Short mmCIF file of C-alpha atoms in Angstrom, two decimals:
data_model
loop_
_atom_site.label_atom_id
_atom_site.label_comp_id
_atom_site.label_asym_id
_atom_site.label_seq_id
_atom_site.Cartn_x
_atom_site.Cartn_y
_atom_site.Cartn_z
CA MET A 216 0.00 0.00 0.00
CA GLU A 217 1.67 3.18 -1.22
CA ALA A 218 -1.13 5.56 -0.27
CA VAL A 219 -0.34 9.12 0.79
CA ALA A 220 -2.68 11.68 2.34
CA ASP A 221 -2.51 14.18 -0.54
CA THR A 222 -4.12 11.76 -2.99
CA CYS A 223 -5.84 9.23 -0.73
CA GLY A 224 -6.85 11.02 2.50
CA GLY A 225 -5.52 10.95 6.02
CA LYS A 226 -6.78 7.50 6.99
CA ALA A 227 -5.26 5.79 3.95
CA GLY A 228 -2.13 7.90 4.20
CA ALA A 229 -1.55 6.79 7.79
CA LEU A 230 -2.07 3.13 6.93
CA GLY A 231 0.29 3.49 3.98
CA ALA A 232 2.98 4.98 6.22
CA LEU A 233 2.56 2.21 8.79
CA HIS A 234 2.67 -0.46 6.07
CA ARG A 235 5.88 0.98 4.63
CA ALA A 236 7.38 1.02 8.14
CA GLY A 237 6.72 -2.70 8.53
CA LEU A 238 3.80 -2.58 10.94
CA PRO A 239 1.14 -5.30 10.57
CA VAL A 240 -1.45 -3.66 8.30
CA PRO A 241 -3.80 -5.96 6.32
CA ASP A 242 -3.08 -6.08 2.59
CA GLY A 243 -5.20 -3.86 0.43
CA PHE A 244 -5.41 -0.94 -1.97
CA VAL A 245 -6.99 2.51 -2.23
CA VAL A 246 -9.44 4.03 -4.69
CA PRO A 247 -7.97 7.57 -4.75
CA PHE A 248 -9.53 11.03 -4.85
CA ALA A 249 -9.12 11.08 -8.63
CA ALA A 250 -11.67 8.27 -9.08
CA TYR A 251 -14.20 10.10 -6.91
CA LEU A 252 -13.68 13.36 -8.82
CA ALA A 253 -14.19 11.57 -12.13
CA ALA A 254 -17.41 10.00 -10.84
CA VAL A 255 -18.96 13.29 -9.67
CA ARG A 256 -17.46 15.63 -12.27
CA ASP A 257 -20.83 16.66 -13.73
CA LEU A 258 -22.64 17.04 -10.38
CA ASP A 259 -23.11 20.35 -8.55
CA LEU A 260 -22.00 19.06 -5.15
CA GLY A 261 -21.20 22.48 -3.70
CA ARG A 262 -24.87 23.27 -3.19
CA LEU A 263 -25.40 19.96 -1.40
CA ASP A 264 -23.06 20.91 1.42
CA GLY A 265 -24.91 24.19 1.84
CA GLU A 266 -24.26 27.67 0.60
CA ALA A 267 -26.29 29.41 3.33
CA ASP A 268 -24.49 31.60 5.81
CA ASP A 269 -26.16 29.76 8.69
CA ALA A 270 -25.32 26.05 8.82
CA ASP A 271 -28.72 25.42 10.41
CA GLU A 272 -30.35 26.27 7.07
CA ILE A 273 -28.76 23.26 5.41
CA ASP A 274 -31.40 20.66 4.60
CA ALA A 275 -29.30 17.62 5.41
CA VAL A 276 -31.99 15.10 4.44
CA ASP A 277 -32.39 16.53 0.95
CA ALA A 278 -28.61 16.75 0.62
CA VAL A 279 -27.92 13.13 1.35
CA ASP A 280 -30.86 11.93 -0.76
CA ALA A 281 -29.71 13.99 -3.72
CA VAL A 282 -26.16 12.69 -3.53
CA ARG A 283 -27.16 9.06 -3.08
CA GLN A 284 -29.57 9.25 -5.98
CA ALA A 285 -27.05 10.98 -8.21
CA ILE A 286 -24.17 8.63 -7.46
CA GLY A 287 -26.29 5.49 -7.13
CA ALA A 288 -28.08 6.04 -10.43
CA ARG A 289 -24.96 5.49 -12.49
CA PRO A 290 -22.69 2.45 -12.64
CA ILE A 291 -19.15 2.89 -11.44
CA HIS A 292 -16.85 3.92 -14.30
CA ALA A 293 -15.69 0.92 -16.35
CA ALA A 294 -12.01 1.74 -15.83
CA VAL A 295 -12.50 1.88 -12.06
CA ALA A 296 -14.46 -1.38 -12.09
CA ASP A 297 -11.70 -3.06 -14.10
CA ALA A 298 -9.05 -1.77 -11.67
CA LEU A 299 -11.10 -3.02 -8.72
CA GLY A 300 -11.40 -6.46 -10.30
CA ARG A 301 -7.67 -6.70 -10.92
CA ALA A 302 -6.76 -5.49 -7.44
CA LEU A 303 -9.20 -7.88 -5.76
CA GLY A 304 -7.83 -10.71 -7.89
CA GLU A 305 -4.32 -9.96 -6.70
CA LEU A 306 -5.55 -10.32 -3.12
CA GLY A 307 -7.18 -13.67 -4.00
CA ASP A 308 -10.71 -12.21 -3.99
CA PRO A 309 -11.18 -12.59 -0.20
CA PRO A 310 -13.84 -10.87 1.93
CA VAL A 311 -12.71 -7.27 2.37
CA ALA A 312 -13.33 -4.22 4.51
CA VAL A 313 -14.26 -1.08 2.59
CA ARG A 314 -13.59 2.16 4.48
CA SER A 315 -13.82 5.88 3.78
CA SER A 316 -10.74 8.10 3.65
CA ALA A 317 -11.94 11.68 3.22
CA ALA A 318 -9.65 14.66 2.83
CA GLY A 319 -10.76 16.19 6.13
CA GLU A 320 -10.92 12.89 8.03
CA ASP A 321 -8.40 11.66 10.62
CA THR A 322 -6.57 14.96 10.97
CA GLY A 323 -5.04 16.48 14.07
CA GLN A 324 -7.89 19.00 14.25
CA ALA A 325 -10.90 16.76 13.60
CA SER A 326 -11.20 12.98 13.53
CA ALA A 327 -14.61 12.69 11.84
CA ALA A 328 -14.74 9.43 13.82
CA GLY A 329 -17.48 7.22 12.42
CA GLN A 330 -19.02 9.98 10.32
CA HIS A 331 -18.51 8.29 6.95
CA GLU A 332 -19.43 4.78 5.86
CA SER A 333 -17.44 1.60 6.41
CA PHE A 334 -18.38 -1.92 5.37
CA LEU A 335 -17.08 -5.32 6.50
CA ALA A 336 -17.38 -8.78 4.92
CA VAL A 337 -17.74 -7.42 1.37
CA ARG A 338 -16.93 -9.85 -1.41
CA GLY A 339 -16.83 -9.63 -5.21
CA VAL A 340 -16.23 -6.71 -7.52
CA GLY A 341 -19.92 -5.81 -7.77
CA GLU A 342 -20.40 -5.58 -4.00
CA VAL A 343 -17.12 -3.74 -3.55
CA ALA A 344 -18.08 -1.21 -6.24
CA ALA A 345 -21.41 -0.62 -4.49
CA ALA A 346 -19.61 -0.09 -1.17
CA VAL A 347 -17.22 2.37 -2.82
CA ARG A 348 -20.17 4.40 -4.14
CA ALA A 349 -21.76 4.35 -0.69
CA CYS A 350 -18.53 5.68 0.85
CA TRP A 351 -18.47 8.47 -1.73
CA ALA A 352 -22.10 9.36 -0.97
CA SER A 353 -21.47 9.37 2.80
CA LEU A 354 -19.38 12.49 2.36
CA PHE A 355 -22.76 14.24 2.18
CA SER A 356 -24.71 12.24 4.75
CA SER A 357 -26.70 14.14 7.37
CA ARG A 358 -24.29 13.17 10.13
CA ALA A 359 -21.19 14.17 8.12
CA ILE A 360 -22.76 17.53 7.25
CA ALA A 361 -23.72 18.07 10.90
CA TYR A 362 -20.22 17.14 12.05
CA ARG A 363 -18.57 19.57 9.62
CA ALA A 364 -20.99 22.34 10.62
CA ALA A 365 -20.39 21.77 14.34
CA SER A 366 -16.64 21.76 13.69
CA GLY A 367 -16.89 25.07 11.82
CA ARG A 368 -15.74 23.49 8.57
CA HIS A 369 -17.28 24.50 5.23
CA ASP A 370 -14.77 22.89 2.96
CA ARG A 371 -16.33 23.29 -0.47
CA ARG A 372 -14.48 26.58 -0.97
CA SER A 373 -11.10 25.00 -0.20
CA GLY A 374 -11.69 21.95 -2.39
CA ASP A 375 -11.51 19.71 0.67
CA LEU A 376 -14.70 17.75 -0.07
CA LEU A 377 -12.91 14.72 -1.46
CA MET A 378 -13.32 11.04 -0.73
CA ALA A 379 -10.94 8.14 -1.28
CA VAL A 380 -11.84 4.58 -0.31
CA ILE A 381 -9.68 1.92 1.37
CA VAL A 382 -10.20 -1.74 0.45
CA GLN A 383 -8.41 -4.19 2.76
CA ARG A 384 -8.49 -7.88 3.50
CA HIS A 385 -11.18 -8.49 6.14
CA VAL A 386 -9.80 -9.68 9.51
CA ASP A 387 -12.02 -12.17 11.35
CA ALA A 388 -11.08 -10.94 14.80
CA GLU A 389 -11.33 -13.13 17.87
CA ALA A 390 -10.78 -9.98 19.94
CA SER A 391 -10.48 -6.36 18.90
CA GLY A 392 -10.45 -2.88 20.26
CA VAL A 393 -9.01 0.60 20.37
CA MET A 394 -6.01 2.14 22.08
CA PHE A 395 -4.87 5.70 22.71
CA THR A 396 -1.13 6.16 22.90
CA PRO A 397 0.16 8.65 25.50
CA ALA A 398 1.52 12.12 24.81
CA ASP A 399 4.67 11.25 26.77
CA ARG A 400 6.15 8.21 28.46
CA SER A 401 5.04 9.36 31.91
CA ASP A 402 1.45 8.65 30.85
CA ALA A 403 -0.17 5.28 30.24
CA THR A 404 -1.46 3.72 27.05
CA ARG A 405 -5.25 3.32 27.31
CA ILE A 406 -6.71 0.18 25.71
CA GLU A 407 -10.28 -1.07 25.34
CA ALA A 408 -10.96 -4.64 24.23
CA SER A 409 -13.88 -6.98 23.61
CA TRP A 410 -14.75 -10.19 21.76
CA GLY A 411 -15.29 -10.31 18.01
CA LEU A 412 -15.18 -7.50 15.47
CA GLY A 413 -14.38 -3.89 16.33
CA PRO A 414 -17.68 -2.09 15.52
CA SER A 415 -19.10 -3.35 18.82
CA ILE A 416 -16.58 -1.13 20.62
CA VAL A 417 -16.21 1.85 18.29
CA GLU A 418 -20.00 2.19 17.97
CA GLY A 419 -20.44 1.93 21.74
CA ARG A 420 -22.69 -1.14 21.62
CA VAL A 421 -20.72 -3.04 24.25
CA THR A 422 -18.96 -1.92 27.42
CA PRO A 423 -15.38 -3.13 26.89
CA ASP A 424 -12.59 -4.27 29.17
CA THR A 425 -10.20 -1.41 29.94
CA TYR A 426 -6.43 -1.54 30.36
CA ARG A 427 -3.81 0.99 31.37
CA VAL A 428 -0.26 0.07 30.39
CA ALA A 429 2.30 2.26 32.15
CA GLY A 430 5.69 3.13 30.73
CA ASP A 431 7.33 0.49 32.94
CA GLY A 432 5.06 -2.21 31.47
CA SER A 433 2.78 -2.58 34.48
CA VAL A 434 -0.87 -3.20 33.63
CA THR A 435 -4.05 -2.14 35.41
CA ARG A 436 -7.25 -3.62 34.03
CA THR A 437 -10.99 -3.60 34.63
CA VAL A 438 -12.94 -6.50 33.13
CA ALA A 439 -16.45 -5.69 31.91
CA ASP A 440 -19.56 -7.81 31.43
CA LYS A 441 -19.33 -8.15 27.63
CA GLN A 442 -22.78 -9.45 26.76
CA SER A 443 -22.66 -9.51 22.95
CA ARG A 444 -20.20 -9.82 20.09
CA LEU A 445 -20.15 -9.20 16.34
CA ASP A 446 -18.72 -11.78 13.92
CA ARG A 447 -18.72 -12.54 10.21
CA ARG A 448 -20.82 -15.43 9.00
CA GLY A 449 -20.18 -15.76 5.28
CA ALA A 450 -21.23 -12.45 3.72
CA ARG A 451 -23.18 -11.34 6.80
CA LEU A 452 -22.29 -9.72 10.11
CA VAL A 453 -24.06 -11.41 13.01
CA VAL A 454 -24.55 -10.19 16.59
CA HIS A 455 -24.95 -12.95 19.15
CA ASP A 456 -24.81 -13.39 22.90
CA VAL A 457 -21.51 -14.15 24.60
CA PRO A 458 -21.74 -17.34 26.72
CA THR A 459 -22.21 -16.57 30.39
CA ALA A 460 -18.94 -18.26 31.33
CA THR A 461 -17.01 -15.99 28.93
CA ARG A 462 -18.68 -12.63 29.49
CA ASN A 463 -16.53 -11.68 32.45
CA GLN A 464 -13.30 -13.22 31.20
CA PRO A 465 -10.68 -10.71 29.97
CA ALA A 466 -10.68 -10.36 26.17
CA ILE A 467 -6.87 -10.10 26.22
CA ASP A 468 -4.28 -10.96 28.86
CA ASP A 469 -1.79 -8.52 30.36
CA ALA A 470 1.06 -9.71 28.13
CA THR A 471 -1.05 -8.96 25.04
CA ALA A 472 -1.90 -5.53 26.43
CA VAL A 473 1.83 -4.79 26.79
CA ARG A 474 2.49 -5.93 23.22
CA LEU A 475 -0.33 -3.71 21.98
CA ALA A 476 1.13 -0.75 23.84
CA GLU A 477 4.50 -1.41 22.21
CA LEU A 478 2.81 -1.57 18.81
CA GLY A 479 1.03 1.70 19.56
CA GLU A 480 4.34 3.31 20.49
CA ARG A 481 5.79 2.25 17.13
CA ALA A 482 2.75 3.66 15.30
CA ALA A 483 3.02 6.96 17.16
CA ALA A 484 6.72 7.20 16.27
CA VAL A 485 6.00 6.61 12.57
CA LEU A 486 3.09 9.06 12.44
CA GLY A 487 4.67 11.74 14.61
CA GLY A 488 2.36 12.01 17.62
CA PRO A 489 -0.17 10.32 19.92
CA GLN A 490 -2.50 8.01 18.02
CA ASP A 491 -5.99 6.54 18.28
CA VAL A 492 -5.38 3.01 16.97
CA GLU A 493 -7.97 0.39 16.04
CA TRP A 494 -6.57 -3.14 16.29
CA ALA A 495 -7.67 -6.75 15.90
CA ILE A 496 -6.31 -10.17 16.86
CA ALA A 497 -6.96 -13.18 14.62
CA GLY A 498 -5.18 -16.52 14.73
CA GLY A 499 -2.77 -15.20 17.33
CA ARG A 500 -1.64 -12.31 15.10
CA THR A 501 -2.26 -8.64 15.86
CA TRP A 502 -3.28 -6.23 13.09
CA VAL A 503 -3.48 -2.44 12.91
CA LEU A 504 -6.73 -1.54 11.15
CA GLN A 505 -6.61 2.23 11.51
CA ALA A 506 -4.62 5.01 13.17
CA ARG A 507 -5.57 8.66 13.56
CA PRO A 508 -4.20 11.54 15.65
CA VAL A 509 -5.68 11.97 19.12
CA THR A 510 -7.77 15.14 18.89
CA ALA A 511 -8.85 15.71 22.51
CA ALA A 512 -7.54 14.71 25.92
CA LEU A 513 -9.12 11.76 27.73
CA PRO A 514 -10.67 12.13 31.18
CA PRO A 515 -8.86 10.29 33.98
CA PRO A 516 -10.02 6.75 34.79
CA ALA A 517 -13.07 6.38 37.01
CA SER A 518 -12.45 6.40 40.76
CA PRO A 519 -13.85 3.61 42.94
CA SER A 520 -17.53 4.27 43.58
CA GLY A 521 -20.35 3.10 45.78
CA ALA A 522 -19.08 4.48 49.12
CA PRO A 523 -21.59 4.06 51.99
CA ASP A 524 -22.30 7.80 52.20
CA THR A 525 -22.94 8.17 48.46
CA PRO A 526 -26.33 9.86 47.83
CA ALA A 527 -28.92 7.40 46.52
CA ALA A 528 -29.62 9.61 43.50
CA THR A 529 -26.01 9.56 42.30
CA PHE A 530 -24.99 7.03 39.67
CA TYR A 531 -21.54 6.06 38.45
CA GLY A 532 -20.33 5.29 34.95
CA THR A 533 -17.16 5.75 32.91
CA PRO A 534 -15.81 9.30 32.48
CA GLY A 535 -16.12 9.95 28.75
CA SER A 536 -15.63 13.67 28.13
CA HIS A 537 -14.51 16.45 30.49
CA GLY A 538 -16.88 18.95 32.07
CA THR A 539 -19.96 19.36 34.23
CA VAL A 540 -23.41 20.38 33.06
CA THR A 541 -26.97 20.48 34.41
CA GLY A 542 -29.99 19.98 32.17
CA THR A 543 -33.18 18.07 31.51
CA ALA A 544 -32.76 14.32 31.02
CA ARG A 545 -34.19 13.27 27.66
CA ILE A 546 -34.56 9.49 27.25
CA VAL A 547 -33.79 8.56 23.65
CA ARG A 548 -33.97 4.89 22.69
CA GLY A 549 -33.74 5.32 18.93
CA PRO A 550 -34.26 7.63 15.95
CA VAL A 551 -38.00 7.82 16.62
CA ASP A 552 -37.15 9.88 19.73
CA PHE A 553 -34.71 12.29 18.05
CA ALA A 554 -37.31 15.03 17.53
CA ARG A 555 -37.94 15.19 21.30
CA VAL A 556 -34.42 16.43 22.06
CA ARG A 557 -34.20 20.18 22.69
CA SER A 558 -31.20 22.45 22.98
CA GLY A 559 -29.60 22.04 26.40
CA ASP A 560 -31.07 18.60 27.11
CA ILE A 561 -28.98 15.75 28.54
CA LEU A 562 -29.14 12.87 26.06
CA VAL A 563 -29.76 9.57 27.96
CA CYS A 564 -29.65 6.54 25.69
CA PRO A 565 -28.64 2.88 25.40
CA PHE A 566 -25.69 3.86 23.17
CA THR A 567 -24.88 6.46 20.54
CA ASP A 568 -23.69 5.25 17.18
CA PRO A 569 -22.35 7.73 14.60
CA ALA A 570 -25.83 8.29 13.12
CA TRP A 571 -26.69 10.19 16.30
CA THR A 572 -24.03 12.86 15.67
CA PRO A 573 -26.56 15.62 14.79
CA LEU A 574 -27.97 15.36 18.34
CA LEU A 575 -24.55 16.25 19.74
CA ARG A 576 -24.94 19.71 18.17
CA ILE A 577 -27.82 20.54 20.52
CA ALA A 578 -27.43 18.26 23.55
CA ALA A 579 -25.60 19.71 26.55
CA GLY A 580 -24.34 16.31 27.67
CA VAL A 581 -24.56 12.58 27.00
CA VAL A 582 -25.18 9.52 29.21
CA THR A 583 -25.06 6.00 27.72
CA GLU A 584 -25.79 2.53 29.09
CA THR A 585 -22.94 0.90 27.15
CA GLY A 586 -19.73 2.01 25.49
CA GLY A 587 -16.23 3.05 26.42
CA VAL A 588 -14.12 6.16 26.51
CA LEU A 589 -12.53 5.33 23.15
CA SER A 590 -15.80 4.86 21.22
CA HIS A 591 -16.65 7.13 18.29
CA ALA A 592 -19.38 8.95 20.23
CA ALA A 593 -17.00 9.70 23.10
CA ILE A 594 -14.37 11.02 20.69
CA VAL A 595 -16.88 13.34 19.01
CA ALA A 596 -18.23 14.49 22.40
CA ARG A 597 -14.70 15.44 23.48
CA GLU A 598 -14.08 17.30 20.22
CA HIS A 599 -17.28 19.30 20.78
CA ALA A 600 -16.52 19.81 24.52
CA ILE A 601 -19.76 18.06 25.57
CA PRO A 602 -19.57 16.25 28.95
CA ALA A 603 -20.24 12.52 28.64
CA VAL A 604 -20.68 9.63 31.06
CA LEU A 605 -20.59 6.19 29.47
CA GLY A 606 -21.37 2.61 30.42
CA LEU A 607 -23.97 3.47 33.08
CA PRO A 608 -26.18 0.33 33.25
CA ASN A 609 -29.95 0.92 33.25
CA ALA A 610 -29.54 4.66 32.69
CA THR A 611 -32.72 4.85 30.59
CA SER A 612 -34.77 3.34 33.42
CA ASP A 613 -32.95 4.75 36.48
CA LEU A 614 -33.15 8.32 35.13
CA ARG A 615 -36.65 9.60 34.44
CA ASP A 616 -37.45 11.57 31.33
CA GLY A 617 -37.80 15.26 32.15
CA THR A 618 -35.82 15.04 35.42
CA VAL A 619 -33.13 17.66 35.99
CA VAL A 620 -29.76 15.94 36.21
CA THR A 621 -26.15 17.00 36.60
CA ILE A 622 -23.48 14.99 34.82
CA ASP A 623 -19.77 15.20 35.51
CA GLY A 624 -17.85 13.78 32.59
CA THR A 625 -14.55 14.09 34.44
CA THR A 626 -15.54 11.85 37.36
CA GLY A 627 -18.19 9.77 35.61
CA THR A 628 -21.08 10.71 37.92
CA VAL A 629 -24.73 11.49 37.19
CA THR A 630 -26.88 13.06 39.92
CA ALA A 631 -30.66 13.37 39.66
CA LYS A 632 -32.09 16.49 41.31
CA GLY A 633 -35.02 16.28 43.68
CA ASP A 634 -35.09 12.47 43.97
#
């Protein structure tokens, strides 16, 4: 993989640099910016990202529908399809992962974590071509538009609305996760791990095990109750329950955590700064699936909770994003509840996947029942300076809709007023 950021985006550029440095990156190739530009050459995409002075005037639904219809209505260019077929053939035509690599994605200023499409277990040139088109279209999805608006980025004038697509051999992970490398050796590497494929962690659908690996190699870990896992079954991704006997077993041992920290240190050295690294373990081998700069500082680990004098109306979760805020708890269990959220509300939900990003523009804080500090939602909350408390079991039932609550994203506490 010879990808560089100027022609293939930050995500692909980072993987290319790691591959050239000898780190374990799955084999693959990149569909560069040039292919995207050729595909959309006759479309007026500038208007779809909004030309109004106020970002709130952008009709995100119409924008994403227009782009998907425009790109989806035409077959992928024959030359691109031929190149895809040849490249897949060179890999042996295995199942692949198809991931976005936008020009403004995975930078030191904004991660765009989870804002564009990714697909796992894709096989065959036709399915890969469809996934490539979907990645292109996701540049104009409602959540990507909302993320750019909240980040103060209107990139059409700078020519930054470009999308490359990474195609890599799919890794059938037995365990996977995310790690944040430290800014200096006096800090610890933070690792989250769970069973199966990585979307369970990065989308916040499972509360993962957490590890802190200090510079001297000592490991501190907290093992979570990992109730579900995601795996590939042929061409499908399947979520199933983790056996009771395995739920509370560590997904990785301490020696593996140390090896991951060492791998993260190598990645940070190659890429020139602290990194947010997605990793997977399959057949005893560790792979780097993605690396991006760390864009916002992590809160400290949660302190022991449940002291005898703790007020009954105070609940403890995982610190996800710094800050304290008071607001009205708004229970949101899915998209059907989105319209109920008002500016200044505290979003209380089972989890927040990237599709919920537009809510983070108006919510004053976030509380989730599952998820870890390295999930996409937590990363975006930190970038937007929104306090977040994660992995608080039964939050949607313990906290009543309309109750005034105070959340402290630095300590991981949620306090209900007047209970």
